[in-house]
Short mmCIF file of N, CA and C in Angstrom, two decimals:
data_model
loop_
_atom_site.label_atom_id
_atom_site.label_comp_id
_atom_site.label_asym_id
_atom_site.label_seq_id
_atom_site.Cartn_x
_atom_site.Cartn_y
_atom_site.Cartn_z
N UNK A 1 9.49 7.48 -16.35
CA UNK A 1 10.02 6.84 -15.16
C UNK A 1 10.90 7.82 -14.39
N UNK A 2 10.75 7.83 -13.12
CA UNK A 2 11.54 8.71 -12.28
C UNK A 2 12.63 7.89 -11.60
N UNK A 3 13.77 8.49 -11.46
CA UNK A 3 14.85 7.86 -10.73
C UNK A 3 15.14 8.75 -9.53
N UNK A 4 15.09 8.18 -8.36
CA UNK A 4 15.24 8.95 -7.15
C UNK A 4 16.32 8.33 -6.29
N UNK A 5 17.15 9.16 -5.73
CA UNK A 5 18.14 8.68 -4.78
C UNK A 5 17.84 9.32 -3.45
N UNK A 6 17.66 8.51 -2.45
CA UNK A 6 17.33 9.04 -1.13
C UNK A 6 17.86 8.12 -0.05
N UNK A 7 18.00 8.65 1.13
CA UNK A 7 18.33 7.84 2.29
C UNK A 7 17.34 8.19 3.37
N UNK A 8 17.23 7.32 4.36
CA UNK A 8 16.26 7.59 5.41
C UNK A 8 16.67 8.80 6.24
N UNK A 9 17.95 9.20 6.23
CA UNK A 9 18.37 10.38 6.95
C UNK A 9 17.79 11.65 6.34
N UNK A 10 17.49 11.65 5.04
CA UNK A 10 16.95 12.82 4.37
C UNK A 10 15.46 13.00 4.62
N UNK A 11 14.81 11.99 5.15
CA UNK A 11 13.37 12.02 5.33
C UNK A 11 13.05 12.48 6.75
N UNK A 12 12.19 13.47 6.85
CA UNK A 12 11.76 13.95 8.16
C UNK A 12 10.61 13.07 8.62
N UNK A 13 10.78 12.30 9.70
CA UNK A 13 9.69 11.42 10.12
C UNK A 13 8.51 12.22 10.62
N UNK A 14 7.29 11.73 10.35
CA UNK A 14 6.10 12.43 10.82
C UNK A 14 5.95 12.28 12.32
N UNK A 15 5.06 13.09 12.87
CA UNK A 15 4.82 13.01 14.31
C UNK A 15 4.20 11.67 14.67
N UNK A 16 4.30 11.31 15.91
CA UNK A 16 3.79 10.01 16.35
C UNK A 16 2.28 9.94 16.28
N UNK A 17 1.62 11.06 16.06
CA UNK A 17 0.16 11.05 16.05
C UNK A 17 -0.44 10.70 14.69
N UNK A 18 0.37 10.33 13.73
CA UNK A 18 -0.11 10.15 12.37
C UNK A 18 -1.35 9.29 12.27
N UNK A 19 -1.30 8.05 12.72
CA UNK A 19 -2.45 7.18 12.54
C UNK A 19 -3.49 7.38 13.65
N UNK A 20 -3.20 8.23 14.62
CA UNK A 20 -4.17 8.51 15.67
C UNK A 20 -5.03 9.72 15.32
N UNK A 21 -4.67 10.42 14.23
CA UNK A 21 -5.47 11.56 13.82
C UNK A 21 -6.88 11.11 13.51
N UNK A 22 -7.83 11.95 13.80
CA UNK A 22 -9.22 11.62 13.51
C UNK A 22 -9.46 11.74 12.01
N UNK A 23 -10.19 10.80 11.48
CA UNK A 23 -10.61 10.89 10.10
C UNK A 23 -11.70 11.93 10.04
N UNK A 24 -12.00 12.58 8.96
CA UNK A 24 -11.58 12.23 7.62
C UNK A 24 -10.17 12.72 7.28
N UNK A 25 -9.62 12.07 6.29
CA UNK A 25 -8.32 12.50 5.77
C UNK A 25 -8.48 12.73 4.27
N UNK A 26 -7.53 13.44 3.71
CA UNK A 26 -7.56 13.70 2.27
C UNK A 26 -6.99 12.53 1.48
N UNK A 27 -5.89 11.98 1.99
CA UNK A 27 -5.14 10.97 1.25
C UNK A 27 -4.75 9.83 2.19
N UNK A 28 -4.93 8.60 1.71
CA UNK A 28 -4.55 7.40 2.45
C UNK A 28 -3.37 6.76 1.73
N UNK A 29 -2.29 6.47 2.46
CA UNK A 29 -1.12 5.82 1.86
C UNK A 29 -1.08 4.36 2.30
N UNK A 30 -1.14 3.46 1.33
CA UNK A 30 -1.09 2.02 1.53
C UNK A 30 0.33 1.57 1.16
N UNK A 31 0.97 0.80 2.04
CA UNK A 31 2.34 0.34 1.80
C UNK A 31 2.63 -0.84 2.71
N UNK A 32 3.73 -1.53 2.44
CA UNK A 32 4.19 -2.58 3.35
C UNK A 32 5.45 -2.09 4.05
N UNK A 33 5.45 -2.27 5.32
CA UNK A 33 6.44 -1.71 6.24
C UNK A 33 7.91 -1.86 5.87
N UNK A 34 8.49 -3.04 5.84
CA UNK A 34 9.95 -3.09 5.91
C UNK A 34 10.68 -2.43 4.75
N UNK A 35 10.18 -2.54 3.54
CA UNK A 35 10.97 -2.00 2.44
C UNK A 35 10.44 -0.71 1.85
N UNK A 36 9.25 -0.30 2.19
CA UNK A 36 8.69 0.88 1.54
C UNK A 36 8.51 2.08 2.47
N UNK A 37 8.42 1.87 3.76
CA UNK A 37 8.11 3.00 4.65
C UNK A 37 9.19 4.06 4.62
N UNK A 38 10.42 3.72 4.97
CA UNK A 38 11.47 4.73 5.06
C UNK A 38 11.86 5.29 3.71
N UNK A 39 11.90 4.46 2.70
CA UNK A 39 12.38 4.91 1.40
C UNK A 39 11.35 5.71 0.61
N UNK A 40 10.07 5.37 0.72
CA UNK A 40 9.07 5.98 -0.15
C UNK A 40 7.89 6.57 0.61
N UNK A 41 7.24 5.78 1.45
CA UNK A 41 5.99 6.23 2.08
C UNK A 41 6.18 7.48 2.93
N UNK A 42 7.26 7.56 3.70
CA UNK A 42 7.49 8.76 4.51
C UNK A 42 7.77 9.98 3.64
N UNK A 43 8.48 9.78 2.55
CA UNK A 43 8.75 10.91 1.65
C UNK A 43 7.46 11.43 1.02
N UNK A 44 6.58 10.53 0.62
CA UNK A 44 5.28 10.93 0.06
C UNK A 44 4.46 11.64 1.13
N UNK A 45 4.42 11.04 2.31
CA UNK A 45 3.69 11.62 3.44
C UNK A 45 4.16 13.06 3.71
N UNK A 46 5.48 13.23 3.85
CA UNK A 46 6.02 14.55 4.18
C UNK A 46 5.75 15.57 3.08
N UNK A 47 5.88 15.16 1.83
CA UNK A 47 5.63 16.08 0.72
C UNK A 47 4.17 16.52 0.69
N UNK A 48 3.26 15.60 0.92
CA UNK A 48 1.83 15.94 0.90
C UNK A 48 1.45 16.80 2.10
N UNK A 49 1.97 16.46 3.29
CA UNK A 49 1.69 17.27 4.48
C UNK A 49 2.23 18.69 4.32
N UNK A 50 3.40 18.82 3.71
CA UNK A 50 3.99 20.15 3.50
C UNK A 50 3.11 21.00 2.59
N UNK A 51 2.29 20.35 1.78
CA UNK A 51 1.39 21.07 0.87
C UNK A 51 -0.02 21.23 1.47
N UNK A 52 -0.17 20.87 2.74
CA UNK A 52 -1.41 21.13 3.44
C UNK A 52 -2.44 20.02 3.43
N UNK A 53 -2.10 18.86 2.90
CA UNK A 53 -3.05 17.75 2.88
C UNK A 53 -3.04 17.01 4.21
N UNK A 54 -4.19 16.49 4.60
CA UNK A 54 -4.29 15.63 5.77
C UNK A 54 -4.10 14.21 5.26
N UNK A 55 -3.02 13.58 5.69
CA UNK A 55 -2.60 12.29 5.15
C UNK A 55 -2.62 11.23 6.24
N UNK A 56 -3.15 10.06 5.91
CA UNK A 56 -3.15 8.94 6.84
C UNK A 56 -2.04 7.98 6.43
N UNK A 57 -1.12 7.73 7.36
CA UNK A 57 -0.05 6.77 7.17
C UNK A 57 0.05 5.96 8.46
N UNK A 58 -0.21 4.67 8.39
CA UNK A 58 -0.17 3.81 9.57
C UNK A 58 1.28 3.62 10.00
N UNK A 59 1.60 4.12 11.17
CA UNK A 59 2.96 4.01 11.69
C UNK A 59 3.08 2.95 12.77
N UNK A 60 2.28 1.89 12.62
CA UNK A 60 2.28 0.80 13.60
C UNK A 60 1.69 1.25 14.93
N UNK A 61 1.00 2.40 14.94
CA UNK A 61 0.31 2.82 16.15
C UNK A 61 -0.97 2.02 16.33
N UNK A 62 -1.42 1.39 15.28
CA UNK A 62 -2.68 0.65 15.33
C UNK A 62 -2.41 -0.79 15.79
N UNK A 63 -2.17 -0.94 17.06
CA UNK A 63 -2.00 -2.26 17.63
C UNK A 63 -3.39 -2.75 18.01
N UNK A 64 -3.93 -3.64 17.22
CA UNK A 64 -5.31 -4.04 17.39
C UNK A 64 -5.43 -5.54 17.27
N UNK A 65 -6.41 -6.07 17.95
CA UNK A 65 -6.71 -7.49 17.82
C UNK A 65 -7.34 -7.77 16.46
N UNK A 66 -7.94 -6.75 15.89
CA UNK A 66 -8.60 -6.91 14.60
C UNK A 66 -7.55 -7.06 13.51
N UNK A 67 -7.85 -7.92 12.54
CA UNK A 67 -6.96 -8.08 11.40
C UNK A 67 -6.93 -6.81 10.54
N UNK A 68 -8.09 -6.18 10.40
CA UNK A 68 -8.23 -4.97 9.58
C UNK A 68 -8.96 -3.95 10.44
N UNK A 69 -8.22 -3.19 11.27
CA UNK A 69 -8.84 -2.30 12.25
C UNK A 69 -9.80 -1.29 11.64
N UNK A 70 -10.78 -0.92 12.41
CA UNK A 70 -11.81 0.01 11.97
C UNK A 70 -11.21 1.36 11.60
N UNK A 71 -10.12 1.77 12.27
CA UNK A 71 -9.47 3.05 11.94
C UNK A 71 -8.98 3.06 10.50
N UNK A 72 -8.47 1.94 10.04
CA UNK A 72 -8.00 1.86 8.65
C UNK A 72 -9.17 1.96 7.68
N UNK A 73 -10.24 1.24 7.98
CA UNK A 73 -11.41 1.29 7.11
C UNK A 73 -11.98 2.71 7.04
N UNK A 74 -12.05 3.39 8.19
CA UNK A 74 -12.57 4.75 8.21
C UNK A 74 -11.67 5.69 7.41
N UNK A 75 -10.37 5.54 7.55
CA UNK A 75 -9.44 6.40 6.82
C UNK A 75 -9.56 6.16 5.31
N UNK A 76 -9.64 4.91 4.90
CA UNK A 76 -9.79 4.60 3.47
C UNK A 76 -11.10 5.14 2.95
N UNK A 77 -12.16 4.95 3.69
CA UNK A 77 -13.49 5.40 3.29
C UNK A 77 -13.55 6.92 3.16
N UNK A 78 -12.89 7.63 4.06
CA UNK A 78 -12.98 9.09 4.08
C UNK A 78 -12.03 9.77 3.10
N UNK A 79 -10.95 9.09 2.72
CA UNK A 79 -9.96 9.71 1.84
C UNK A 79 -10.53 9.98 0.45
N UNK A 80 -10.12 11.09 -0.11
CA UNK A 80 -10.53 11.44 -1.47
C UNK A 80 -9.62 10.78 -2.50
N UNK A 81 -8.42 10.41 -2.06
CA UNK A 81 -7.41 9.84 -2.94
C UNK A 81 -6.63 8.79 -2.17
N UNK A 82 -6.25 7.73 -2.86
CA UNK A 82 -5.42 6.68 -2.26
C UNK A 82 -4.11 6.58 -3.03
N UNK A 83 -3.03 6.35 -2.29
CA UNK A 83 -1.72 6.09 -2.89
C UNK A 83 -1.32 4.69 -2.44
N UNK A 84 -1.04 3.81 -3.39
CA UNK A 84 -0.61 2.45 -3.08
C UNK A 84 0.85 2.29 -3.49
N UNK A 85 1.71 2.02 -2.53
CA UNK A 85 3.13 1.85 -2.79
C UNK A 85 3.42 0.36 -2.88
N UNK A 86 3.64 -0.12 -4.10
CA UNK A 86 3.93 -1.54 -4.32
C UNK A 86 5.44 -1.74 -4.28
N UNK A 87 5.87 -2.66 -3.43
CA UNK A 87 7.28 -2.92 -3.20
C UNK A 87 7.50 -4.43 -3.28
N UNK A 88 8.76 -4.87 -3.24
CA UNK A 88 9.01 -6.32 -3.33
C UNK A 88 8.30 -7.17 -2.28
N UNK A 89 8.08 -6.65 -1.07
CA UNK A 89 7.44 -7.46 -0.03
C UNK A 89 5.95 -7.13 0.16
N UNK A 90 5.39 -6.30 -0.68
CA UNK A 90 4.00 -5.86 -0.53
C UNK A 90 3.03 -7.02 -0.34
N UNK A 91 3.13 -8.04 -1.17
CA UNK A 91 2.17 -9.16 -1.13
C UNK A 91 2.35 -10.06 0.09
N UNK A 92 3.38 -9.83 0.87
CA UNK A 92 3.57 -10.61 2.10
C UNK A 92 2.67 -10.11 3.21
N UNK A 93 1.95 -9.03 2.96
CA UNK A 93 1.07 -8.45 3.98
C UNK A 93 -0.40 -8.64 3.61
N UNK A 94 -1.09 -9.57 4.25
CA UNK A 94 -2.53 -9.69 4.00
C UNK A 94 -3.28 -8.39 4.28
N UNK A 95 -2.83 -7.64 5.26
CA UNK A 95 -3.50 -6.37 5.57
C UNK A 95 -3.37 -5.40 4.39
N UNK A 96 -2.19 -5.30 3.79
CA UNK A 96 -2.03 -4.42 2.62
C UNK A 96 -2.96 -4.85 1.49
N UNK A 97 -3.06 -6.15 1.27
CA UNK A 97 -3.92 -6.66 0.21
C UNK A 97 -5.39 -6.38 0.51
N UNK A 98 -5.79 -6.50 1.78
CA UNK A 98 -7.16 -6.16 2.16
C UNK A 98 -7.41 -4.66 1.99
N UNK A 99 -6.44 -3.84 2.37
CA UNK A 99 -6.59 -2.40 2.19
C UNK A 99 -6.78 -2.06 0.71
N UNK A 100 -5.98 -2.68 -0.14
CA UNK A 100 -6.09 -2.43 -1.58
C UNK A 100 -7.47 -2.81 -2.09
N UNK A 101 -7.98 -3.96 -1.67
CA UNK A 101 -9.32 -4.38 -2.08
C UNK A 101 -10.36 -3.36 -1.63
N UNK A 102 -10.24 -2.91 -0.39
CA UNK A 102 -11.18 -1.94 0.16
C UNK A 102 -11.07 -0.59 -0.58
N UNK A 103 -9.85 -0.21 -0.95
CA UNK A 103 -9.63 1.03 -1.70
C UNK A 103 -10.36 0.96 -3.05
N UNK A 104 -10.25 -0.16 -3.73
CA UNK A 104 -10.94 -0.31 -5.02
C UNK A 104 -12.45 -0.29 -4.84
N UNK A 105 -12.93 -0.92 -3.79
CA UNK A 105 -14.37 -0.90 -3.52
C UNK A 105 -14.89 0.51 -3.29
N UNK A 106 -14.05 1.39 -2.77
CA UNK A 106 -14.48 2.76 -2.50
C UNK A 106 -14.70 3.57 -3.77
N UNK A 107 -14.15 3.08 -4.88
CA UNK A 107 -14.29 3.70 -6.19
C UNK A 107 -13.71 5.11 -6.24
N UNK A 108 -12.72 5.36 -5.39
CA UNK A 108 -12.01 6.65 -5.41
C UNK A 108 -10.68 6.45 -6.12
N UNK A 109 -10.08 7.53 -6.62
CA UNK A 109 -8.83 7.38 -7.37
C UNK A 109 -7.71 6.73 -6.55
N UNK A 110 -6.94 5.91 -7.25
CA UNK A 110 -5.76 5.27 -6.66
C UNK A 110 -4.56 5.62 -7.54
N UNK A 111 -3.52 6.14 -6.92
CA UNK A 111 -2.27 6.39 -7.64
C UNK A 111 -1.29 5.31 -7.20
N UNK A 112 -0.89 4.43 -8.12
CA UNK A 112 0.10 3.42 -7.73
C UNK A 112 1.52 3.97 -7.84
N UNK A 113 2.35 3.57 -6.90
CA UNK A 113 3.77 3.88 -6.94
C UNK A 113 4.46 2.52 -6.97
N UNK A 114 5.21 2.28 -8.02
CA UNK A 114 5.89 1.00 -8.19
C UNK A 114 7.34 1.17 -7.73
N UNK A 115 7.61 0.74 -6.51
CA UNK A 115 8.93 0.90 -5.90
C UNK A 115 9.71 -0.41 -6.02
N UNK A 116 10.67 -0.42 -6.91
CA UNK A 116 11.50 -1.60 -7.17
C UNK A 116 10.68 -2.80 -7.65
N UNK A 117 9.52 -2.54 -8.23
CA UNK A 117 8.71 -3.56 -8.90
C UNK A 117 8.17 -2.92 -10.18
N UNK A 118 7.70 -3.74 -11.06
CA UNK A 118 7.09 -3.28 -12.31
C UNK A 118 5.60 -3.57 -12.26
N UNK A 119 4.81 -2.82 -13.02
CA UNK A 119 3.38 -3.14 -13.08
C UNK A 119 3.11 -4.60 -13.48
N UNK A 120 3.97 -5.15 -14.32
CA UNK A 120 3.77 -6.55 -14.72
C UNK A 120 3.91 -7.52 -13.55
N UNK A 121 4.67 -7.15 -12.51
CA UNK A 121 4.77 -8.01 -11.33
C UNK A 121 3.40 -8.20 -10.69
N UNK A 122 2.56 -7.18 -10.74
CA UNK A 122 1.21 -7.28 -10.20
C UNK A 122 0.31 -8.10 -11.12
N UNK A 123 0.50 -7.95 -12.42
CA UNK A 123 -0.32 -8.68 -13.40
C UNK A 123 -0.04 -10.18 -13.36
N UNK A 124 1.20 -10.55 -13.12
CA UNK A 124 1.59 -11.96 -13.17
C UNK A 124 1.02 -12.78 -12.02
N UNK A 125 0.54 -12.14 -10.98
CA UNK A 125 -0.01 -12.87 -9.84
C UNK A 125 -1.13 -13.80 -10.30
N UNK A 126 -1.98 -13.31 -11.20
CA UNK A 126 -3.12 -14.12 -11.67
C UNK A 126 -2.66 -15.39 -12.38
N UNK A 127 -1.48 -15.35 -13.00
CA UNK A 127 -0.95 -16.52 -13.69
C UNK A 127 -0.04 -17.37 -12.80
N UNK A 128 0.08 -16.99 -11.53
CA UNK A 128 0.94 -17.75 -10.62
C UNK A 128 2.41 -17.58 -10.92
N UNK A 129 2.79 -16.39 -11.43
CA UNK A 129 4.19 -16.11 -11.75
C UNK A 129 4.60 -14.79 -11.12
N UNK A 130 5.88 -14.51 -11.21
CA UNK A 130 6.37 -13.20 -10.82
C UNK A 130 6.83 -13.08 -9.39
N UNK A 131 7.11 -11.85 -9.02
CA UNK A 131 7.71 -11.51 -7.74
C UNK A 131 6.85 -11.92 -6.54
N UNK A 132 5.55 -11.90 -6.68
CA UNK A 132 4.66 -12.17 -5.54
C UNK A 132 4.21 -13.63 -5.46
N UNK A 133 4.72 -14.50 -6.30
CA UNK A 133 4.25 -15.88 -6.35
C UNK A 133 4.48 -16.61 -5.02
N UNK A 134 5.61 -16.36 -4.36
CA UNK A 134 5.87 -17.06 -3.09
C UNK A 134 4.88 -16.66 -2.00
N UNK A 135 4.60 -15.37 -1.91
CA UNK A 135 3.64 -14.91 -0.91
C UNK A 135 2.27 -15.54 -1.15
N UNK A 136 1.84 -15.58 -2.40
CA UNK A 136 0.52 -16.14 -2.70
C UNK A 136 0.49 -17.66 -2.52
N UNK A 137 1.59 -18.34 -2.76
CA UNK A 137 1.59 -19.78 -2.54
C UNK A 137 1.47 -20.10 -1.04
N UNK A 138 1.99 -19.23 -0.18
CA UNK A 138 1.83 -19.41 1.26
C UNK A 138 0.38 -19.24 1.68
N UNK A 139 -0.36 -18.39 1.00
CA UNK A 139 -1.76 -18.13 1.35
C UNK A 139 -2.69 -19.26 0.91
N UNK A 140 -2.27 -20.06 -0.07
CA UNK A 140 -3.14 -21.12 -0.59
C UNK A 140 -3.60 -22.07 0.51
N UNK A 141 -2.75 -22.30 1.48
CA UNK A 141 -3.07 -23.25 2.54
C UNK A 141 -4.06 -22.69 3.57
N UNK A 142 -3.82 -21.47 4.06
CA UNK A 142 -4.64 -20.96 5.15
C UNK A 142 -5.52 -19.76 4.82
N UNK A 143 -5.38 -19.18 3.64
CA UNK A 143 -6.22 -18.04 3.25
C UNK A 143 -6.73 -18.21 1.82
N UNK A 144 -6.99 -19.42 1.42
CA UNK A 144 -7.35 -19.69 0.02
C UNK A 144 -8.59 -18.94 -0.43
N UNK A 145 -9.54 -18.71 0.49
CA UNK A 145 -10.77 -18.00 0.10
C UNK A 145 -10.50 -16.53 -0.25
N UNK A 146 -9.37 -15.98 0.18
CA UNK A 146 -9.04 -14.59 -0.08
C UNK A 146 -8.24 -14.39 -1.37
N UNK A 147 -7.71 -15.45 -1.94
CA UNK A 147 -6.78 -15.31 -3.06
C UNK A 147 -7.34 -14.49 -4.23
N UNK A 148 -8.51 -14.83 -4.71
CA UNK A 148 -9.06 -14.10 -5.85
C UNK A 148 -9.42 -12.68 -5.46
N UNK A 149 -9.88 -12.51 -4.22
CA UNK A 149 -10.20 -11.17 -3.71
C UNK A 149 -8.97 -10.27 -3.73
N UNK A 150 -7.77 -10.84 -3.62
CA UNK A 150 -6.54 -10.06 -3.65
C UNK A 150 -5.93 -9.98 -5.05
N UNK A 151 -6.04 -11.04 -5.82
CA UNK A 151 -5.43 -11.05 -7.16
C UNK A 151 -6.10 -10.05 -8.10
N UNK A 152 -7.41 -9.96 -8.05
CA UNK A 152 -8.14 -9.07 -8.94
C UNK A 152 -7.73 -7.61 -8.76
N UNK A 153 -7.69 -7.07 -7.53
CA UNK A 153 -7.26 -5.68 -7.37
C UNK A 153 -5.82 -5.44 -7.84
N UNK A 154 -4.92 -6.38 -7.56
CA UNK A 154 -3.54 -6.22 -8.03
C UNK A 154 -3.50 -6.10 -9.55
N UNK A 155 -4.25 -6.97 -10.21
CA UNK A 155 -4.29 -6.95 -11.67
C UNK A 155 -4.87 -5.63 -12.18
N UNK A 156 -5.98 -5.18 -11.60
CA UNK A 156 -6.60 -3.92 -12.03
C UNK A 156 -5.67 -2.73 -11.86
N UNK A 157 -5.09 -2.61 -10.69
CA UNK A 157 -4.25 -1.45 -10.39
C UNK A 157 -2.98 -1.45 -11.24
N UNK A 158 -2.54 -2.60 -11.70
CA UNK A 158 -1.33 -2.66 -12.51
C UNK A 158 -1.47 -1.89 -13.82
N UNK A 159 -2.70 -1.61 -14.23
CA UNK A 159 -2.93 -0.87 -15.47
C UNK A 159 -3.13 0.63 -15.23
N UNK A 160 -3.18 1.05 -13.97
CA UNK A 160 -3.35 2.47 -13.66
C UNK A 160 -2.05 3.21 -13.96
N UNK A 161 -2.19 4.46 -14.31
CA UNK A 161 -0.99 5.28 -14.50
C UNK A 161 -0.39 5.55 -13.13
N UNK A 162 0.90 5.35 -13.02
CA UNK A 162 1.55 5.57 -11.74
C UNK A 162 2.97 6.05 -11.94
N UNK A 163 3.74 5.89 -10.93
CA UNK A 163 5.13 6.32 -10.94
C UNK A 163 6.00 5.10 -10.62
N UNK A 164 7.05 4.91 -11.39
CA UNK A 164 7.99 3.84 -11.14
C UNK A 164 9.24 4.49 -10.55
N UNK A 165 9.64 4.03 -9.38
CA UNK A 165 10.76 4.63 -8.67
C UNK A 165 11.85 3.60 -8.46
N UNK A 166 13.05 3.99 -8.82
CA UNK A 166 14.22 3.17 -8.56
C UNK A 166 15.07 3.92 -7.55
N UNK A 167 15.42 3.28 -6.48
CA UNK A 167 16.24 3.92 -5.46
C UNK A 167 17.67 3.45 -5.64
N UNK A 168 18.57 4.39 -5.79
CA UNK A 168 19.99 4.07 -5.91
C UNK A 168 20.58 4.05 -4.52
N UNK A 169 21.04 2.87 -4.12
CA UNK A 169 21.57 2.78 -2.75
C UNK A 169 23.07 2.64 -2.77
#
């Protein structure tokens, strides 16, 4: 387990062209905005870019009518590696859950980063327990057909070797 202390001031934000870059990309970073972008996703992005990788990180430049824009699908499809940053609010994003499902379908490697969550938090979704239970109970009413499509990937990825990060604030 790694313990990391960081602040958003230490992170160099990427250029505004991040998600507008043409695919293919080497690495796709999947994350949920409010709690993972500044603390983890940008740090991963910057470290990988500094080493010469072409990295896709959606910086909200993809304002689209589509629920799952074609740019995201192309980036996931073209990436050789996926990084999934699981955070306390991750399951509140249907788009993140769709991206994760699509990443697994691509059959390319996924490196999970568990940011302030444990792998068991992902496993417990199938039993209706744990950190993500509230998000999934909200989906039962209006996205019930997607529930199993999202629970299965969370469960699978929870067994992948990854990195657990605790941020000291």
